[in-house]
Coordinates of C-alpha atoms in Angstrom, one line a residue:
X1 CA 5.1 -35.2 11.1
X2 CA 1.5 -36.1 10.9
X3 CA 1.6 -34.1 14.9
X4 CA 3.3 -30.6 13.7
X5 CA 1.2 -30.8 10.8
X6 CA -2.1 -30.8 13.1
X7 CA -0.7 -28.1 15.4
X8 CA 0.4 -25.8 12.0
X9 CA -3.5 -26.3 11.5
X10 CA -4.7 -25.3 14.5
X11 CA -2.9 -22.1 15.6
X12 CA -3.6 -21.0 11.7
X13 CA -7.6 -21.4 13.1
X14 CA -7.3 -20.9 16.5
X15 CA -5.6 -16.9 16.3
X16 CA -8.8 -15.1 15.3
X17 CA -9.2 -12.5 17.5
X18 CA -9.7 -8.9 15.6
X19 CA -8.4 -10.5 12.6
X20 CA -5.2 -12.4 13.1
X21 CA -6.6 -15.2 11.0
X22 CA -10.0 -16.8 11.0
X23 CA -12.1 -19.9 11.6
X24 CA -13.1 -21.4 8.6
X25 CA -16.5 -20.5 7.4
X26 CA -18.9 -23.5 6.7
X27 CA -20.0 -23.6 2.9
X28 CA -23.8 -23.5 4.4
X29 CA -23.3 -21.1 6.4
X30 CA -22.0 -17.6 4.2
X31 CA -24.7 -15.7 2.9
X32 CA -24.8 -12.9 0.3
X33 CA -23.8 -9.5 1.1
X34 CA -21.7 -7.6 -0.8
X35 CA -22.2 -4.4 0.9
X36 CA -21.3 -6.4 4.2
X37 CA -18.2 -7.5 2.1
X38 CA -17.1 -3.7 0.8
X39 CA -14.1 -2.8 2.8
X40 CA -10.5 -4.5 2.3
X41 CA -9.6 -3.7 -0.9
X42 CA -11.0 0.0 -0.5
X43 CA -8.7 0.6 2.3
X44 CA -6.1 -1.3 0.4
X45 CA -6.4 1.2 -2.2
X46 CA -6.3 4.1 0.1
X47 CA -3.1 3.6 1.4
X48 CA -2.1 2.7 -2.2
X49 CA -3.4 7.0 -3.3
X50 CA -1.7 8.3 -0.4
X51 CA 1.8 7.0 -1.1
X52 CA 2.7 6.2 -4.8
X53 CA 0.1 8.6 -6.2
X54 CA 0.6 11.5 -4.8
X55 CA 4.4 12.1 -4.8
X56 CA 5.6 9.2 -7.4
X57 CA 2.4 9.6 -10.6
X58 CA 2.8 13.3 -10.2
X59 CA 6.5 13.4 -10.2
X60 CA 6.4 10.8 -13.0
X61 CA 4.0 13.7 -14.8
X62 CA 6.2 16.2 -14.0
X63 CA 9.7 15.3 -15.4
X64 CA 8.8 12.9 -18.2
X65 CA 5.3 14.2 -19.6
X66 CA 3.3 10.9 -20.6
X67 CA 6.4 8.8 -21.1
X68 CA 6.0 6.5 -18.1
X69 CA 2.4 5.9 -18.0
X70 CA 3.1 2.8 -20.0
X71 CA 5.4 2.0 -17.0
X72 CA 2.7 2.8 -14.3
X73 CA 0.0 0.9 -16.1
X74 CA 2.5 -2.5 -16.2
X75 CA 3.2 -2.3 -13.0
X76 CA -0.1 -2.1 -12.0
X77 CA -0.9 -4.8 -14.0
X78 CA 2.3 -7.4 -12.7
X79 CA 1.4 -6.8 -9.2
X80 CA -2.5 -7.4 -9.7
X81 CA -2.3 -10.7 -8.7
X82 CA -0.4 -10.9 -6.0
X83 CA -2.5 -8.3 -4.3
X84 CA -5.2 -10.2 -5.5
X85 CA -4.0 -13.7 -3.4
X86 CA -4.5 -12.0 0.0
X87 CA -8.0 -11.5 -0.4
X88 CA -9.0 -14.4 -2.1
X89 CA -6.7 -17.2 -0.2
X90 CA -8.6 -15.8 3.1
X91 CA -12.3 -16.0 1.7
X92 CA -11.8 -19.5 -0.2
X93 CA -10.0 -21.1 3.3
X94 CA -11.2 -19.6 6.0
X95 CA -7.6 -18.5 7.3
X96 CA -5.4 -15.1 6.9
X97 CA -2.6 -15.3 4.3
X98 CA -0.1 -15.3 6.8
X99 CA -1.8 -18.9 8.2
X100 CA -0.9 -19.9 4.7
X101 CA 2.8 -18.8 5.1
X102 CA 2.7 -20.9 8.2
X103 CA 1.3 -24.1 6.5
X104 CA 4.2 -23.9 4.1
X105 CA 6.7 -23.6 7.0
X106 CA 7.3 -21.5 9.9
X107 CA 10.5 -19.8 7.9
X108 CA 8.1 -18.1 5.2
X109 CA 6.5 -16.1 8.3
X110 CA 10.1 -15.2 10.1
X111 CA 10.7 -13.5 6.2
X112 CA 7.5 -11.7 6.1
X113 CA 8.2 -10.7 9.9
X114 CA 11.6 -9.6 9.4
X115 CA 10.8 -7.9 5.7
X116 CA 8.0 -6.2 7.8
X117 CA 10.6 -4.7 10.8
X118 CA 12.1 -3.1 8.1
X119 CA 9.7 -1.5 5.6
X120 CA 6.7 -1.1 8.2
X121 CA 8.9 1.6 10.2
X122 CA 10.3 3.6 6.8
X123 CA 7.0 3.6 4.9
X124 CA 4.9 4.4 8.6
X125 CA 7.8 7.6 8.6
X126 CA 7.5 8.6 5.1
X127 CA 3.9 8.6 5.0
X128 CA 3.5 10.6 8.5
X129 CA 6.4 12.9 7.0
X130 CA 4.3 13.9 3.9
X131 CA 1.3 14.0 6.0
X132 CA 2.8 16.8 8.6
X133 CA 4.7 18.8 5.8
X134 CA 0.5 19.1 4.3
X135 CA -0.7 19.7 7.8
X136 CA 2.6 22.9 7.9
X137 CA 1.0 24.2 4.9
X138 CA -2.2 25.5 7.1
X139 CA 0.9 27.9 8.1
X140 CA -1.4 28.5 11.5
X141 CA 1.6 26.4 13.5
X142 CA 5.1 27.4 13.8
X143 CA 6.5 23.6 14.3
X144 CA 8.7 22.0 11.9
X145 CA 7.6 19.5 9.8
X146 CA 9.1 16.8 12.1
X147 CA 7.4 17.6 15.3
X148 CA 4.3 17.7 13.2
X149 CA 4.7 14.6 11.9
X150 CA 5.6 13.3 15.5
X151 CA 1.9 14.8 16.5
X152 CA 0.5 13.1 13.8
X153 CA 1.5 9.4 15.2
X154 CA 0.8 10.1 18.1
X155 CA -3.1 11.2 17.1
X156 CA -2.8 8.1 14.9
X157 CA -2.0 5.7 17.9
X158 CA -4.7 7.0 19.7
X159 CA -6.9 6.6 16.8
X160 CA -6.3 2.9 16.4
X161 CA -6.2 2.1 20.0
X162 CA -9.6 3.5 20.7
X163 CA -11.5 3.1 17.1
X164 CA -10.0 0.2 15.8
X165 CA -11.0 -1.2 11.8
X166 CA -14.4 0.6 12.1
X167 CA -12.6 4.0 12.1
X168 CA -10.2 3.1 9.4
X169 CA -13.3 1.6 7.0
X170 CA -15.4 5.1 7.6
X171 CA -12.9 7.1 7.0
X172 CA -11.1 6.1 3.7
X173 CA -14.3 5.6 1.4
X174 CA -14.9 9.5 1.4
X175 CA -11.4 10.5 1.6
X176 CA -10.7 8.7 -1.9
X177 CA -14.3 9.8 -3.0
X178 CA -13.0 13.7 -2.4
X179 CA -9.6 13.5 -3.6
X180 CA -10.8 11.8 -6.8
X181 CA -13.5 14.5 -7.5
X182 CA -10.8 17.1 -7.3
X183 CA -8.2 15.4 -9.2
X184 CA -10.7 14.4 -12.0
X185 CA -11.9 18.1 -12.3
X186 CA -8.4 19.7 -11.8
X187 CA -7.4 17.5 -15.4
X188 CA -10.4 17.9 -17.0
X189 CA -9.6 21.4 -16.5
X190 CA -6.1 21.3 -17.0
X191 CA -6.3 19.7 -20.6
X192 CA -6.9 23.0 -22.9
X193 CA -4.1 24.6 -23.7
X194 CA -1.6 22.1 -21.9
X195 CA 2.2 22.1 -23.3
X196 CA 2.0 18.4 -23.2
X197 CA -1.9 18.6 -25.7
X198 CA -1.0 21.2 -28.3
X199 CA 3.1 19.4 -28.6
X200 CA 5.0 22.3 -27.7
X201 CA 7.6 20.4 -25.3
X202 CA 8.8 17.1 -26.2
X203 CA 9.7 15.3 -22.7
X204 CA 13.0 13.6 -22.1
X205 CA 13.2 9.8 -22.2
X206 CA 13.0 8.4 -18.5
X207 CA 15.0 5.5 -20.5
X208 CA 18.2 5.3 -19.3
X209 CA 20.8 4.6 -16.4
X210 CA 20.5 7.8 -14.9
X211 CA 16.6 7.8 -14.0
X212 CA 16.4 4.0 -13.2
X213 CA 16.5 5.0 -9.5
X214 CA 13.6 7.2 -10.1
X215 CA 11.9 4.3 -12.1
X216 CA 12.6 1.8 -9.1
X217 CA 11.2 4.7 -6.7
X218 CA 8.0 4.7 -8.9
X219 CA 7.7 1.0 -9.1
X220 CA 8.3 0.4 -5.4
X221 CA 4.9 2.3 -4.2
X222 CA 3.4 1.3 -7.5
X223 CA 0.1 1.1 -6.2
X224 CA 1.8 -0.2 -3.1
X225 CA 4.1 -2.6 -1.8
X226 CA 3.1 -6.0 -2.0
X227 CA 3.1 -6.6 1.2
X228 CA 0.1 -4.9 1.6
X229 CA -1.7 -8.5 0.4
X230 CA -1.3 -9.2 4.1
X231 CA -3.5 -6.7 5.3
X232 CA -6.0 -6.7 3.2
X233 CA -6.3 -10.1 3.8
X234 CA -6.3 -9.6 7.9
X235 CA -8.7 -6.8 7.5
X236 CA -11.7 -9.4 6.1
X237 CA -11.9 -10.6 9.7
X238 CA -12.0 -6.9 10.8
X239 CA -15.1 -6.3 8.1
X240 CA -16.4 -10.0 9.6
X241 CA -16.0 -8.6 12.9
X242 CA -17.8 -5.3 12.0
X243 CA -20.9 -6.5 10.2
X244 CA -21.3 -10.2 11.3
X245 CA -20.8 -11.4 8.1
X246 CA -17.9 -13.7 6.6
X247 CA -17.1 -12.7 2.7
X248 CA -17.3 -15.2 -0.1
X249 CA -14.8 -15.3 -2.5
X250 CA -17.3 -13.5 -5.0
X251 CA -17.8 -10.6 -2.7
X252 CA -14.1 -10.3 -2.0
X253 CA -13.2 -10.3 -5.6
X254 CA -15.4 -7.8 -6.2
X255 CA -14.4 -5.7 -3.2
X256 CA -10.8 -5.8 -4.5
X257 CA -11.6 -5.2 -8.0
X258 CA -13.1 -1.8 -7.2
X259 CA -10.2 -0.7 -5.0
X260 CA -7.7 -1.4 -7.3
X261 CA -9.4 -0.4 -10.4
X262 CA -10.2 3.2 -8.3
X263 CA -6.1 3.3 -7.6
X264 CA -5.3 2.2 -11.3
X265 CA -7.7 5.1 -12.6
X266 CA -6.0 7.6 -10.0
X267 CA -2.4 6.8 -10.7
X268 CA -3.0 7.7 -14.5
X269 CA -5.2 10.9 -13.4
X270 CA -1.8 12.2 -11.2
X271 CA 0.3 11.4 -13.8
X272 CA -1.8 14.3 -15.8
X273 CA -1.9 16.0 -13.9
X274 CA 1.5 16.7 -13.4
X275 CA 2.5 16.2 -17.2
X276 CA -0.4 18.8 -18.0
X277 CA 0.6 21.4 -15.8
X278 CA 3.6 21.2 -14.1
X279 CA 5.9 19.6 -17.1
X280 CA 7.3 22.0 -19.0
X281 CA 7.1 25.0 -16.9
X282 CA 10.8 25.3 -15.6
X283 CA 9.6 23.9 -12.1
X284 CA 10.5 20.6 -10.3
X285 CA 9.4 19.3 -6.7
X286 CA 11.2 20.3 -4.1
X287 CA 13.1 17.9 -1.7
X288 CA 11.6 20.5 1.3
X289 CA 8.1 19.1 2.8
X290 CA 7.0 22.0 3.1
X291 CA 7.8 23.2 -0.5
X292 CA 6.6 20.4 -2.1
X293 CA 3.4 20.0 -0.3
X294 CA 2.8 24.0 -1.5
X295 CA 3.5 22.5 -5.4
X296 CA 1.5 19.7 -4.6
X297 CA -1.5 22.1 -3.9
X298 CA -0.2 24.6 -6.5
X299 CA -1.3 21.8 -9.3
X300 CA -4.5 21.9 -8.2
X301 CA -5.4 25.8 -7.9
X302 CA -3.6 26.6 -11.3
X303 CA -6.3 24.9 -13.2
X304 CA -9.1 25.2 -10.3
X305 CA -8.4 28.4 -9.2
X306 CA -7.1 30.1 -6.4
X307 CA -9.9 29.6 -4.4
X308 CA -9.7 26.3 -4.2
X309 CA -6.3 26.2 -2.2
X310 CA -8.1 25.3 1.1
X311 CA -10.4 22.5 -0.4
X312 CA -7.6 20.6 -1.7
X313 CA -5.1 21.0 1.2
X314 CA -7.6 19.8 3.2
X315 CA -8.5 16.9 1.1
X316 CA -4.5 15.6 0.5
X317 CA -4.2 16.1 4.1
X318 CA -6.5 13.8 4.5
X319 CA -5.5 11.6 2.2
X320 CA -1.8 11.1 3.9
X321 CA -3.6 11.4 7.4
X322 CA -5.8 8.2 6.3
X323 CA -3.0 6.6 4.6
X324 CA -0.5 6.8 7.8
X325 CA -3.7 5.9 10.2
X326 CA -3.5 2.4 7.5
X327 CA -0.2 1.8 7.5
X328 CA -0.1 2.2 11.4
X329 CA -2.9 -0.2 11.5
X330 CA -1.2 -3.0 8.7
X331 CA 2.1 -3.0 9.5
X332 CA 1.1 -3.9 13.6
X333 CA -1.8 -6.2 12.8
X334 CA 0.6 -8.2 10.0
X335 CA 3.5 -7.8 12.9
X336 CA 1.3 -9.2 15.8
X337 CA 0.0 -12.3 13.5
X338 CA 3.5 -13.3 12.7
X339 CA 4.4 -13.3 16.5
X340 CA 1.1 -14.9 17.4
X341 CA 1.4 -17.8 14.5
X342 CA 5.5 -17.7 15.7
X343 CA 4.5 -18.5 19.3
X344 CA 1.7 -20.3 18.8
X345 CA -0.2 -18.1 21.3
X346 CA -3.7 -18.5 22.3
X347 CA -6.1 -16.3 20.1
X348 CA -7.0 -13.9 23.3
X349 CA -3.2 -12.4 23.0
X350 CA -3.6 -11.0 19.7
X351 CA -4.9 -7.5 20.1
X352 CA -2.9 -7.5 23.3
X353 CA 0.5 -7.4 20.4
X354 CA -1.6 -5.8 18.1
X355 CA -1.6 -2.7 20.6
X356 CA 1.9 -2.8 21.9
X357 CA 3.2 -3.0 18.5
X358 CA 1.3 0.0 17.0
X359 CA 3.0 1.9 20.0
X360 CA 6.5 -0.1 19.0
X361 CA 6.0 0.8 15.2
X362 CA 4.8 4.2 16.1
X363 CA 8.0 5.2 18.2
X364 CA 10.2 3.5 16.0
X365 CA 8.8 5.9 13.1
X366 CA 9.1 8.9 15.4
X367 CA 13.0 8.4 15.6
X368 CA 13.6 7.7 12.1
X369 CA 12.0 11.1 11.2
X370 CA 13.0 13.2 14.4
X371 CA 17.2 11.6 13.8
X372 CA 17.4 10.4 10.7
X373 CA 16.0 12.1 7.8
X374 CA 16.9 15.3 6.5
X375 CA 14.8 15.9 4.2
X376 CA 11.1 14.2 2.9
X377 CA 12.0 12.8 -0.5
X378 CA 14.9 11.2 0.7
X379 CA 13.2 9.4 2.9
X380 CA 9.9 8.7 0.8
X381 CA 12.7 7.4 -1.7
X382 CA 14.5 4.8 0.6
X383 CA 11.2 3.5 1.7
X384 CA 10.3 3.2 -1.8
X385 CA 13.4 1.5 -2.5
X386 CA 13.4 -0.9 0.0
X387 CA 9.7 -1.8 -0.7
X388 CA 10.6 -3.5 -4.5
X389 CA 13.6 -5.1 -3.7
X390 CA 12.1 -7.4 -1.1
X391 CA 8.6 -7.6 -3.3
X392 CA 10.2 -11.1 -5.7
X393 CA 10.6 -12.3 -2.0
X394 CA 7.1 -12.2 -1.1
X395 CA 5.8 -12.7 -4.9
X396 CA 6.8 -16.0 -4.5
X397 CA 5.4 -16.9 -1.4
X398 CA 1.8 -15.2 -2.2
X399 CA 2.3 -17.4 -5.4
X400 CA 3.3 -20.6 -3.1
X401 CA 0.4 -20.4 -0.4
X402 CA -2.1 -20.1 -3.6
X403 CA -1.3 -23.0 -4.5
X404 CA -1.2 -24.8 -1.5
X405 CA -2.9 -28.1 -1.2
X406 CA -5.8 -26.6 1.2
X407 CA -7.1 -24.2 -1.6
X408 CA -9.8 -25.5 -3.1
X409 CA -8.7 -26.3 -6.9
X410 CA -11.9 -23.8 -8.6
X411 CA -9.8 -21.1 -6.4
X412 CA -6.1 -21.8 -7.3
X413 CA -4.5 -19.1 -10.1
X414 CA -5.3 -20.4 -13.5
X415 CA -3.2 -20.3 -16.7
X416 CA -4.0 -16.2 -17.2
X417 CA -3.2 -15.6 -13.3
X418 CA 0.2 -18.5 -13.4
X419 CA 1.6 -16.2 -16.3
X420 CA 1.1 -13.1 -15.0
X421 CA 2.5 -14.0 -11.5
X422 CA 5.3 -15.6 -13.3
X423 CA 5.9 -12.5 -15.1
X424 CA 5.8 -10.3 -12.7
X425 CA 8.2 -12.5 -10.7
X426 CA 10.8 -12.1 -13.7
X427 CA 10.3 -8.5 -13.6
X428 CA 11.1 -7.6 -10.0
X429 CA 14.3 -9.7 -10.2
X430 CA 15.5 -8.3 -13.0
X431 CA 14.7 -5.0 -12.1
X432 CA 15.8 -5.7 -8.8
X433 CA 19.1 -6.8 -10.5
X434 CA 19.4 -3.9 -12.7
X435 CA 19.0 -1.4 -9.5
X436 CA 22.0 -3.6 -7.7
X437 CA 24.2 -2.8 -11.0
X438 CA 23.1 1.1 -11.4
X439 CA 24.0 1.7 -7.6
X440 CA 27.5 -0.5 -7.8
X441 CA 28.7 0.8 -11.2
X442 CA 26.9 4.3 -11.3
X443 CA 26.9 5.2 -7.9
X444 CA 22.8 4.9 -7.8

């Protein structure tokens, strides 16, 4: 026992290579630097805008007005520290989160592997999908929106293979920065005279059987799926990697606490802006790609103006573009360290699987949208779906590896974080549980 213990140990240390998981870092030998630290949790958040934000806060504005932002902010709020446990069980160990699944037992990894199959290839397809029906909008190209979004993960593949995190990390800070200029001005502007501010249309209450499939949708992406905590967690050795320098568990809370406030803040700002100007006006998104990325634009240059229309294609475009470049880089890298903590394989073979499986995930994504899908938010739905009925599975086990015996006790969730996790635990069950019923009894 004492034997496959020491062996757990040592492929959780020895698989370091470009981030699979990490030696530990001696208490001497960390040193301040925040701005070394800065990284994770932005990116974390970036792939957060670029799925839940744009298509589930706006559509969330658009039908039901200010009724759900309750909703959105609780969400938010139940998943906060879950999201928060991939960050800080890396900096206060030394080893990725998934290391941690392995300590607990090999099974806990084969879940998150197997979870990660699933939801990495729908989410990598709905994310390229919205990204080509933005990049159709340009209107210079007369490919459908599937053989764009084929192009896309292709550019994306060769992106990762040859940049790696230091593309990813430059990227998505001025990407969020430009979107969230534009979406702050585009409410600010959009407030006067809005059906929702001076009362003249009442919304209809998202409360009932009938919309709890949109709710789930909502709550799925809402910022993101959880098991995002992974990644954020495998990119600290990426940032390590990057700038030499191994984050403390100050500089990583920090780090995380900025990206998630910045896709807190943005969720409610979508949410207005769809409640301001599209609720109301007779007009609901459009299943077509195409369509909706036109409304999606459409909500900015009503308040903005016209001549905006370019800016803010550009900028959503952008958005999605560095949101499916993340999710082709988090779903692989979480993929290869399950099969490298799996196979206890030497720390030399992880970028090796880190590559073939960005090509695997990649292709895999390119079928699902070129022979499966017929049209974007029915697939953006399913992935959505899928992403909160498997989050109470890895709830628990972020909860369970934070309180492992190799955290430090100062760094284990106390009473505020226990309750919360708790509570959000109950919630996705019964949510879970409640989406099981509408679908068997209501025909979902």
């Amino acid at each position: 026992m004492n034997g496959e213990k020491h062996q757990d140990v040592a492929v959780a240390e020895a698989v370091a290579v470009d981030g699979a998981c990490g030696p530990k870092a001696a208490p001497g030998f960390v040193q301040s630097g925040l701005w070394k630290a800065l990284g994770p949790g932005i990116l974390m958040s970036c792939a957060a805008i670029g799925g839940s934000h744009l298509v589930w806060s706006t559509r969330a504005g658009a039908d039901f007005g200010w009724r759900l932002l309750g909703l959105i902010l609780l969400a938010n709020l139940l998943k906060f520290p879950f999201f928060l446990y991939g960050q800080r069980y890396t900096a206060a160990t030394g080893e990725s989160l998934l290391a941690g699944y392995r300590r607990h037992g090999t099974v806990f990894v084969w879940i998150f592997l197997l979870i990660n199959i699933l939801t990495g290839t729908i989410n990598i397809a709905g994310v390229a999908m919205l990204s080509g029906a933005l990049f159709a909008g340009y209107g210079f190209l007369g490919a459908s929106v599937p053989h764009l979004t084929v192009a896309l993960v292709g550019i994306c593949m060769l992106l990762l293979l040859l940049g790696h995190y230091k593309l990813l990390d430059s990227m998505s800070k001025g990407i969020i920065l430009l979107l969230a200029v534009g979406t702050l001005v585009a409410v600010a502007l959009a407030m006067p005279g809005s059906r929702m501010v001076t009362g003249e249309m009442v919304p209809p209450s998202p409360w009932n059987w009938a919309s709890f499939a949109f709710l789930i949708s909502l709550l799925g992406w809402m910022p993101a799926p959880v098991d995002l905590s992974a990644w954020s967690s495998l990119w600290i050795f990426s940032r390590e990697e990057q700038t030499g320098h191994f984050a403390t568990v100050r500089e990583t809370s920090i780090d995380f606490y900025l990206g998630y406030s910045a896709a807190v803040v943005l969720a409610v700002l979508f949410l207005a802006l769809g409640a301001l100007v599209m609720f109301g006006s007779g007009e609901s998104f459009s299943d077509s790609g195409i369509a909706f990325s036109n409304q999606l634009v459409n909500l900015y240059a009503a308040t903005i103006g016209d001549w905006s229309r370019p800016l803010i294609l550009t900028a959503a475009f952008f958005t999605m573009f560095s949101t499916t470049l993340t999710t082709m880089d988090g779903y692989p890298r979480s993929l290869a360290a399950c099969c490298s903590l799996i196979g206890d394989l030497p720390a030399r073979r992880f970028r090796q699987i880190h590559q073939a499986w960005i090509f695997v995930s990649g292709l895999a994504a390119s079928l699902v949208v070129l022979l499966f899908v017929k049209n974007l938010i029915q697939l953006l739905t399913f992935a959505a779906v899928v992403s909160f009925v498997t989050s109470p599975v890895l709830a628990i086990i972020n909860f369970k590896v934070m309180n492992g015996p190799n955290v430090p006790e100062r760094y284990r969730p106390g009473r505020f974080l226990r309750v919360l996790s708790w509570a959000g635990i109950s919630f996705f069950v019964l949510m879970t549980g409640g989406y099981v019923y509408v679908t068997c009894f209501f025909g979902g």
